[in-house]
XYZ file of N, CA and C in Angstrom:
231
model
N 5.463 4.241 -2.551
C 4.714 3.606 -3.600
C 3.289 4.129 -3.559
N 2.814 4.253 -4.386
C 1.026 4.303 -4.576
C 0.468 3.420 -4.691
N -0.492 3.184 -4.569
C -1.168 1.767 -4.085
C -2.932 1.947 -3.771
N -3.581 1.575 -5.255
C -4.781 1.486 -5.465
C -5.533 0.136 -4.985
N -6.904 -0.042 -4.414
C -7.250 -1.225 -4.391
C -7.434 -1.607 -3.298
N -7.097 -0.714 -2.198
C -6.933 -1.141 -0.905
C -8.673 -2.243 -0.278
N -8.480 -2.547 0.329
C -10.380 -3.149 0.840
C -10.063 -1.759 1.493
N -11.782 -1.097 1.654
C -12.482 0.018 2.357
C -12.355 -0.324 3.680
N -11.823 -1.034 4.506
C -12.136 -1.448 5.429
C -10.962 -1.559 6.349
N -9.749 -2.075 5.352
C -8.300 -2.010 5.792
C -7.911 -0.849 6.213
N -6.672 -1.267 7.579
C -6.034 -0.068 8.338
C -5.147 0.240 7.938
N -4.583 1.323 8.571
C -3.033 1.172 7.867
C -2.247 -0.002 8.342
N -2.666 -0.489 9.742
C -1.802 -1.544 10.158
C -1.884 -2.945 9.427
N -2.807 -2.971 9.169
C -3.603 -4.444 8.329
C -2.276 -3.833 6.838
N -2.028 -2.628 6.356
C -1.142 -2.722 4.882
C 0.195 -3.001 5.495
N 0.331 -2.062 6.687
C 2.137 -2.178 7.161
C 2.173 -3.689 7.269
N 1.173 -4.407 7.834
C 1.474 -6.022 7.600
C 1.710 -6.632 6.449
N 0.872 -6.512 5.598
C 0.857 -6.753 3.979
C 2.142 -6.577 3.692
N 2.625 -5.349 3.670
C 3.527 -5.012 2.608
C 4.787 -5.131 3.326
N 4.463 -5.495 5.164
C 6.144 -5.479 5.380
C 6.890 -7.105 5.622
N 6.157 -7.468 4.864
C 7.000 -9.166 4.330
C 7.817 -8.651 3.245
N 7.677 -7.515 2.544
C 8.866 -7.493 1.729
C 9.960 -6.452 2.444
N 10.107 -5.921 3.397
C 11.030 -5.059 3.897
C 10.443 -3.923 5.147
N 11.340 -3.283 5.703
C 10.487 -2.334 6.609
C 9.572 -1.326 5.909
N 8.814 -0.756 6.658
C 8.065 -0.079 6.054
C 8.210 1.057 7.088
N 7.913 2.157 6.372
C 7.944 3.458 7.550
C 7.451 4.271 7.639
N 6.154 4.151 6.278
C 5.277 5.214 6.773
C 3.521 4.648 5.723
N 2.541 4.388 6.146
C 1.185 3.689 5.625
C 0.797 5.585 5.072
N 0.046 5.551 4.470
C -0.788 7.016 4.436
C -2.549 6.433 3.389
N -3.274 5.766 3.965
C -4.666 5.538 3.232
C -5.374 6.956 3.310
N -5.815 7.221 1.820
C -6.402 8.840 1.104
C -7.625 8.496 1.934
N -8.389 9.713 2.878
C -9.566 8.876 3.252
C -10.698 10.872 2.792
N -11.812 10.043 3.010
C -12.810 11.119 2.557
C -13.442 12.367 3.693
N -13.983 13.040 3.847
C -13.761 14.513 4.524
C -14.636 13.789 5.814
N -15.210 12.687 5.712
C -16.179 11.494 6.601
C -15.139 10.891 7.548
N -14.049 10.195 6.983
C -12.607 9.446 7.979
C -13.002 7.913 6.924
N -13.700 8.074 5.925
C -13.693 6.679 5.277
C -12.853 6.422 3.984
N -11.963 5.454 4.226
C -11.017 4.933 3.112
C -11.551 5.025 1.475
N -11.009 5.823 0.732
C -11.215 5.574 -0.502
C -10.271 4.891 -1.174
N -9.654 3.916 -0.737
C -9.069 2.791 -1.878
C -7.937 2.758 -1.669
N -7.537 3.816 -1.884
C -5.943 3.991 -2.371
C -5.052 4.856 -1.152
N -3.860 4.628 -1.127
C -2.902 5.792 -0.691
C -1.234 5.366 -0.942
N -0.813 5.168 0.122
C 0.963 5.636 -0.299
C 1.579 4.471 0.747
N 2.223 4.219 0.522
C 3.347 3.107 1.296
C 5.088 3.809 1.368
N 5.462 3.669 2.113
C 6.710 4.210 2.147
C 8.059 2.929 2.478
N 8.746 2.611 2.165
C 10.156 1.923 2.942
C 11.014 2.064 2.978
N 12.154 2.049 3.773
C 13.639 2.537 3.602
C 14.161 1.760 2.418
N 14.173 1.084 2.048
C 14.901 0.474 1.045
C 14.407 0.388 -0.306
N 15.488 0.898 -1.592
C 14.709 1.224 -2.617
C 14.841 -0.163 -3.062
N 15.486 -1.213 -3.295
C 15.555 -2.577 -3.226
C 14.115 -3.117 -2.612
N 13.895 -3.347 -1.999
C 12.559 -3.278 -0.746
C 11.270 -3.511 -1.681
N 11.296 -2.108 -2.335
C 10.731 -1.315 -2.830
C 10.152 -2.013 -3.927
N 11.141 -2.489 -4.627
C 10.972 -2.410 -6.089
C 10.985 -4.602 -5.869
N 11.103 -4.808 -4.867
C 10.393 -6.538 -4.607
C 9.003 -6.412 -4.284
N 8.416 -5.461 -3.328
C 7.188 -5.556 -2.978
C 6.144 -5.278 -4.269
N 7.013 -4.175 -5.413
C 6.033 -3.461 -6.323
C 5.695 -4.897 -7.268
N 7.392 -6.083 -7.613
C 6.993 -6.900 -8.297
C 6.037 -8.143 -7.702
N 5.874 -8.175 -6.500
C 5.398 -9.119 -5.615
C 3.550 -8.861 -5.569
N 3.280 -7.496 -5.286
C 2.318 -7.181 -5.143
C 1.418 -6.683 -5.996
N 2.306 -6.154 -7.120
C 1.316 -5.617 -8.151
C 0.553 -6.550 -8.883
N -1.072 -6.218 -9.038
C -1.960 -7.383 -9.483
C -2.181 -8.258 -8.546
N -1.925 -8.058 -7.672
C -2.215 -9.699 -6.643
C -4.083 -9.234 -6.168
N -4.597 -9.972 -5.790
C -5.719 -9.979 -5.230
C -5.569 -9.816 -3.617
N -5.963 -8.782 -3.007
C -5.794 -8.596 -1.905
C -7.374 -8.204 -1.079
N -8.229 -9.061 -0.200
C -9.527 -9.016 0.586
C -10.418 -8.733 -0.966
N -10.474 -9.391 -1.511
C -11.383 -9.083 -2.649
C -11.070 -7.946 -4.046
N -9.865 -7.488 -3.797
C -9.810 -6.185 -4.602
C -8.346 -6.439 -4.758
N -8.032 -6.522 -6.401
C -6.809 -6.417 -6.844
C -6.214 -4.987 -7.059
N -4.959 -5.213 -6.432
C -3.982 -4.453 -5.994
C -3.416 -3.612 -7.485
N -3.017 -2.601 -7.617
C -2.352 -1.352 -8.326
C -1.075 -1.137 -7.456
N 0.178 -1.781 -8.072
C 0.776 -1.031 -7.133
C 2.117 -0.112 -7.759
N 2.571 0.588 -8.013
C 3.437 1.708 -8.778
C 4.708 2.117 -7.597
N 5.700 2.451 -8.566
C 6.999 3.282 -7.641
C 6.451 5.195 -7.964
N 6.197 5.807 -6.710
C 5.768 7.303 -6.429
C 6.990 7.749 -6.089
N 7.224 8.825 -6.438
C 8.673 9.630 -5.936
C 7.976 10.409 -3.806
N 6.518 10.729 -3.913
C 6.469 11.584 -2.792
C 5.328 10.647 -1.944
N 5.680 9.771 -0.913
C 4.835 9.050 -0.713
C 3.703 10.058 0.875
C-alpha cells in the first residue's frame, strides 16, 4: 500500500503497529530525505490481499498523531 501522512516523527515500528491490527505486515518502507528525515509518506506491505484491502478501508482518512492518513492499494510496495 502507499501511505501518505505519516507524523515526521513515526518509525517504521510505531506503522507496523498501526497497521498490523488489520493483518501481518511484512515489510514498513518510510521515503526519508538524503538527511535520514521522514518525509510523510512510504509503503506498507502484507501477506494478505484480504488484509490489505480491510486496513486500506479502515485506515484511509483516519487521523493518525495529528495528520490524516492517504491510504491507496500500490502494486510495488
Amino acid at each position: 500500500m502507499f501511505v501518505a501522512g505519516f507524523n515526521f516523527l513515526s518509525t517504521e515500528r510505531d506503522v507496523e503497529r498501526r497497521f498490523g491490527r488489520y493483518g501481518n505486515v511484512t515489510e514498513v518502507r518510510i521515503v526519508r530525505d538524503p538527511t535520514g528525515k521522514s518525509r510523510g509518506f512510504g509503503f506498507v506491505a502484507m501477506d494478505n490481499e484480504e488484509d490489505v484491502r480491510e486496513c486500506i478501508r479502515n485506515m484511509n482518512g483516519r487521523d493518525w498523531e495529528g495528520r490524516r492518513l492517504q491510504v491507496e492499494l500500490c502494486r510495488h510496495p
